[in-house]
XYZ file of C-alpha atoms in Angstrom:
327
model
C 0.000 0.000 0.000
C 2.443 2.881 0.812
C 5.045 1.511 -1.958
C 1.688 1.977 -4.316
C 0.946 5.358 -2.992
C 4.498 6.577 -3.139
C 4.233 5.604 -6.761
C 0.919 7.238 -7.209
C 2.907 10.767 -6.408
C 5.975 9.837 -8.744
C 3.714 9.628 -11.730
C 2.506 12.954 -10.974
C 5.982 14.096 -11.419
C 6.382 15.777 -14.913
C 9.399 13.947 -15.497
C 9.932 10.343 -16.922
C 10.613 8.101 -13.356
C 13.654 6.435 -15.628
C 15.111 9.517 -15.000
C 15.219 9.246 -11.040
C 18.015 8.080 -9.750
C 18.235 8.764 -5.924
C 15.553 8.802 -3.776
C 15.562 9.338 -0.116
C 13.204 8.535 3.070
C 12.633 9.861 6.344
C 9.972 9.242 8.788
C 9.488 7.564 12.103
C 10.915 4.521 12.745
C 7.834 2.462 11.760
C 6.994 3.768 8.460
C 10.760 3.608 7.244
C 10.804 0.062 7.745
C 7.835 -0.647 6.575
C 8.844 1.326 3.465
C 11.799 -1.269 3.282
C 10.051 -4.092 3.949
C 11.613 -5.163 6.985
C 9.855 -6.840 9.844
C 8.038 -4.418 12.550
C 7.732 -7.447 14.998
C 10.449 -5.774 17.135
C 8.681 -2.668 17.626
C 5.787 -3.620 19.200
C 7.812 -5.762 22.388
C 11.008 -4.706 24.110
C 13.625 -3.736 23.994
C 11.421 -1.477 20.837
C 13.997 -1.679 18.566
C 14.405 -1.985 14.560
C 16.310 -4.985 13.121
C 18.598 -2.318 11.776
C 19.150 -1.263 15.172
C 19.372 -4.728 16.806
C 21.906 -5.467 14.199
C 23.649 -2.296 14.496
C 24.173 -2.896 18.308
C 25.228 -6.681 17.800
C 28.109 -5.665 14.853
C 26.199 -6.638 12.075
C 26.134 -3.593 9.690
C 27.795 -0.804 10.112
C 24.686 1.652 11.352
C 21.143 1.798 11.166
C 20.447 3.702 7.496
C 19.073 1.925 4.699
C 19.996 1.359 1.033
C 18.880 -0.251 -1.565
C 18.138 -0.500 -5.133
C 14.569 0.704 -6.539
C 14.138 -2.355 -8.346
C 14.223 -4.205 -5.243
C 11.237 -2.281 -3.639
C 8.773 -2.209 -6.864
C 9.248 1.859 -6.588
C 8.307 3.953 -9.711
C 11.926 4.929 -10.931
C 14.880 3.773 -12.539
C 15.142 -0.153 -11.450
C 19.010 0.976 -10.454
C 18.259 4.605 -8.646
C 19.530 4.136 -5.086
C 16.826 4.393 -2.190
C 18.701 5.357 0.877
C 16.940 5.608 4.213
C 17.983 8.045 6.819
C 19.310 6.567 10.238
C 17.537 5.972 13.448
C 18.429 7.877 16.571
C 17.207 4.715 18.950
C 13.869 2.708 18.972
C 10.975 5.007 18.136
C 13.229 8.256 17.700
C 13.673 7.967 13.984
C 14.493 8.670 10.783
C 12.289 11.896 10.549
C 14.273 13.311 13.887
C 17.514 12.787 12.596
C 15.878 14.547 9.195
C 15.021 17.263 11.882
C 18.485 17.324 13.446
C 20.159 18.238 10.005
C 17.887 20.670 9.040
C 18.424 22.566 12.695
C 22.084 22.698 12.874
C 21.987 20.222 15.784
C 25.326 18.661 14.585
C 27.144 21.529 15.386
C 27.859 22.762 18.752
C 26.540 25.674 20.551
C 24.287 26.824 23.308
C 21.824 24.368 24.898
C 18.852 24.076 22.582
C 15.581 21.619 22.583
C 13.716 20.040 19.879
C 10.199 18.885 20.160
C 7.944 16.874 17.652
C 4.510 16.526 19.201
C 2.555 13.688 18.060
C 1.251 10.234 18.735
C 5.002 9.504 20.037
C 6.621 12.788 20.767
C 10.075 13.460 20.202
C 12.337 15.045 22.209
C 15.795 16.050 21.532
C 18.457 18.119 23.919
C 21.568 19.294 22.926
C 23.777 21.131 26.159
C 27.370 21.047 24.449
C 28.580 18.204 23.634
C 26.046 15.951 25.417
C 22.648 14.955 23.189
C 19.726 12.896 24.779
C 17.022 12.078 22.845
C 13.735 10.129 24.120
C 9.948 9.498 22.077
C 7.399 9.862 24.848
C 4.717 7.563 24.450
C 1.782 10.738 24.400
C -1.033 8.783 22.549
C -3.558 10.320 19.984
C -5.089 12.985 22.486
C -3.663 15.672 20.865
C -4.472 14.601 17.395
C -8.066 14.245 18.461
C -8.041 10.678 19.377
C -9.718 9.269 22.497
C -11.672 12.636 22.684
C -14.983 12.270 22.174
C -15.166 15.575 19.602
C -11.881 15.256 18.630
C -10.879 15.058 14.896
C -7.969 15.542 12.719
C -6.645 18.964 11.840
C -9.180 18.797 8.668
C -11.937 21.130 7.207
C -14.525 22.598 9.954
C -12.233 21.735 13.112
C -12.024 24.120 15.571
C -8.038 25.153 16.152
C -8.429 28.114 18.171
C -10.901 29.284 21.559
C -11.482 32.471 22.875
C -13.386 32.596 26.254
C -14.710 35.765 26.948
C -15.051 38.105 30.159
C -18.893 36.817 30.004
C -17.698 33.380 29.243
C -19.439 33.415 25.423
C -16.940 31.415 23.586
C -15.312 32.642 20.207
C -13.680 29.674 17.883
C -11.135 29.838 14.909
C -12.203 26.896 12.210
C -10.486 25.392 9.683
C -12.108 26.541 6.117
C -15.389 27.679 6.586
C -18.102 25.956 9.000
C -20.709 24.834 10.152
C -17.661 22.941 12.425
C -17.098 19.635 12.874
C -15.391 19.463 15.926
C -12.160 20.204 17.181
C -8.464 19.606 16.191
C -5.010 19.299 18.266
C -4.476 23.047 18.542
C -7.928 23.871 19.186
C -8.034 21.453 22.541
C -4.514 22.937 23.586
C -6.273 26.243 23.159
C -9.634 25.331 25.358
C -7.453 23.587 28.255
C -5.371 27.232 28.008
C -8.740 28.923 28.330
C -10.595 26.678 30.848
C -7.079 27.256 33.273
C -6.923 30.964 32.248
C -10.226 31.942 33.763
C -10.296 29.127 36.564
C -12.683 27.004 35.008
C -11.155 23.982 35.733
C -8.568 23.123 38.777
C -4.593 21.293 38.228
C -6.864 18.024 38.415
C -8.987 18.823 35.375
C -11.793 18.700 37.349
C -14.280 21.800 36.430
C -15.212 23.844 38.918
C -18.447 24.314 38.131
C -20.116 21.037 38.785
C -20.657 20.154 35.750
C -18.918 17.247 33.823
C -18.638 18.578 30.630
C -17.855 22.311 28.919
C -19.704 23.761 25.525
C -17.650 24.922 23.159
C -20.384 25.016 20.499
C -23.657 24.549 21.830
C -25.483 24.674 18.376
C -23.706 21.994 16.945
C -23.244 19.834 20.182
C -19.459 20.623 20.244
C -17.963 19.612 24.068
C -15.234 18.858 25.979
C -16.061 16.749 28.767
C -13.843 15.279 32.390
C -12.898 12.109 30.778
C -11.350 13.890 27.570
C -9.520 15.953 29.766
C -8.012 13.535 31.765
C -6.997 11.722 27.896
C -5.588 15.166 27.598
C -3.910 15.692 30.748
C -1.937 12.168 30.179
C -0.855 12.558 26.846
C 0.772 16.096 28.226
C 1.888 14.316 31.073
C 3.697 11.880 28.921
C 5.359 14.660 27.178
C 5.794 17.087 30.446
C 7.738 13.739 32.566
C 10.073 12.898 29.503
C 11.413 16.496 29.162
C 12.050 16.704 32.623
C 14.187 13.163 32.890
C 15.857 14.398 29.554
C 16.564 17.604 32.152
C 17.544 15.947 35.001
C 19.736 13.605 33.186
C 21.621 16.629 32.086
C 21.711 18.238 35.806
C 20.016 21.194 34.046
C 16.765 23.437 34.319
C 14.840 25.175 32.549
C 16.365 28.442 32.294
C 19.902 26.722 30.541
C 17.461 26.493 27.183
C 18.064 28.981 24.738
C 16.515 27.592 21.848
C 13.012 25.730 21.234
C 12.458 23.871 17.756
C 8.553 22.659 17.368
C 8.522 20.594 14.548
C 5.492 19.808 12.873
C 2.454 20.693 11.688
C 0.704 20.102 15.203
C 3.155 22.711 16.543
C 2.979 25.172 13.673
C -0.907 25.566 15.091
C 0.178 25.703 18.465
C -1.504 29.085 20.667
C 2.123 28.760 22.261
C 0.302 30.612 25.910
C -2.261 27.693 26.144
C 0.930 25.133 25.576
C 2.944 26.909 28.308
C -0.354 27.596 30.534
C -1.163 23.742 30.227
C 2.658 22.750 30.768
C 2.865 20.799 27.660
C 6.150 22.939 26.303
C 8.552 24.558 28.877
C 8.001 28.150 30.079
C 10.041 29.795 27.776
C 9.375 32.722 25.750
C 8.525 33.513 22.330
C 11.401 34.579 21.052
C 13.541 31.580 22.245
C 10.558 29.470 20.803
C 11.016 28.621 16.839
C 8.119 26.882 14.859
C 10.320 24.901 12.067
C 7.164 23.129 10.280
C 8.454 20.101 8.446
C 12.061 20.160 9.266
C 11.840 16.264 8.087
C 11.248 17.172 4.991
C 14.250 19.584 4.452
C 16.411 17.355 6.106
C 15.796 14.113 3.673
C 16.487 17.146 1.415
C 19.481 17.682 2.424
C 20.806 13.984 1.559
C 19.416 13.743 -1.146
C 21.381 16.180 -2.742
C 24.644 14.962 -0.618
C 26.303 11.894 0.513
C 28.508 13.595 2.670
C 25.085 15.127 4.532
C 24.596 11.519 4.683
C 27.825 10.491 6.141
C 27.865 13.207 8.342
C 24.011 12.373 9.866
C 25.291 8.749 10.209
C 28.361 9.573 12.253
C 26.090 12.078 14.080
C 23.226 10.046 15.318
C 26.024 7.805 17.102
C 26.761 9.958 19.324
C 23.238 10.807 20.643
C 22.470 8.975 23.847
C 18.819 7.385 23.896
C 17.086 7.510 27.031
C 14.558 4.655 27.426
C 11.670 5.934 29.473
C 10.050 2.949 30.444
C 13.057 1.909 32.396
């Protein structure tokens, strides 16, 4: 299915796929290999690792990137074009972060800077000199609209922004044009924001008003009710208790951050005083705070157009030490 898709997009290209001869993929550690074809078995079960991984740590190849030839893969190009995968960080930090971590800078040093991917698995990323943790917080779908009962995807007629006013009448932000449909990542970061804001609801998630649930939209039975908080408040916890072992493995706080990537079109959406209000991203301020979009993107870029990017990622992603949360 995805190897069909892929070539689905190639033959949009307006250029014969004989002429393609290097292709490159990034993207979380899942979807690579099941790009490649390799068995996904591993991932599921500890110690959540890919085989490239397993035999990377065992001495069996000589990292964790992929490459092979087109041909072997049924892809839409010259049979002999080169398919090269970007390396894995550890486990579920994947190929899309290290795509992230070249198109940052991260390989070079400088002052202590965080990147953050918020998703299903967030990824987390800390540079403080020479030292680099990295860890994928197991968040869930909350903040894609999962497990919420009027949650959806970041699609046409969700809400992705609230405004509660000083007579608590609610103002929304939709996606296209209504009637809405319910409400996306940004838009629930943005009620929580609110809800705290006015003291609506306490650091439980509890509303103060006796009441188990909160209208956003009472026309078109739009809600937010106890139970999708709490869904909320444990996907943020995932992400809030990750960052701060990534911190106190370092021995540093806070304050030592100078630089915030959000990666991500979750993050690009982000009403960056309901994230900080809520906890979910550090309190820093805006302009130490930089929304990079699709950094993964740019990164696979960035070897496709050069081996010695590649090299370079390879050698770098060695030398970032994955912290395993679960233990």
């Amino acid at each position: 299915v995805l190897i069909g898709y892929i070539n689905h997009s190639i033959r949009s290209f307006p250029v014969d796929p004989w002429r393609i001869l290097e292709i490159t993929v990034a993207g979380n550690t899942t979807m690579r290999d099941l790009f490649f074809g390799l068995d996904v078995g591993g991932l599921g079960r500890l110690p959540f690792r890919s085989v490239t991984e397993s035999d990377w740590t065992q001495g069996k190849r000589p990292g964790t990137s992929v490459e092979v030839r087109s041909r072997e893969l049924g892809l839409l190009a010259n049979p002999e074009a080169r398919v090269y995968g970007l390396p894995l960080i550890g486990s579920h930090v994947g190929a899309d972060t290290a795509a992230c971590i070249l198109a940052t800078g991260y390989l070079e040093p400088g002052d202590t800077t965080l990147l953050m991917d918020i998703g299903t698995n967030t990824e987390l990323v800390i540079r403080s000199g020479d030292r680099i943790l990295a860890a994928s917080c197991p968040a869930g779908p909350a903040f894609e609209g999962g497990f919420v009962k009027c949650g959806m995807p970041a699609l046409e007629g969700a809400i992705e922004k609230v405004r509660i006013k000083d007579d608590l009448t609610v103002e929304t932000d939709l996606i296209g044009s209504g009637p809405p449909a319910g409400i996306c990542g940004s838009g629930l970061v943005s009620i929580l924001g609110e809800l705290s804001r006015i003291g609506a609801i306490n650091e439980r998630g509890r509303l103060n008003d006796r009441l188990d649930r909160f209208l956003v939209d009472p026309q078109h039975s739009i809600f937010l009710d106890e139970q999708d908080i709490s869904n909320l408040a444990q996907a943020k916890a995932a992400n809030s208790a990750g960052l701060r072992i990534l911190l106190r493995q370092l021995g540093i706080g806070w304050d030592r951050i100078s630089r915030v990537y959000l990666a991500g079109a979750f993050a690009r959406h982000l009403d960056l005083d309901a994230a900080r209000r809520i906890g979910l991203i550090p309190p820093i301020p805006d302009d130490r705070i930089l929304r990079i979009g699709n950094a993964s993107i740019e990164g696979a870029t960035a070897t496709l157009l050069s081996t010695s990017a590649r090299r370079k990622l390879e050698r770098f992603v060695t030398t970032v030490r994955h912290i395993e949360l679960e233990t």
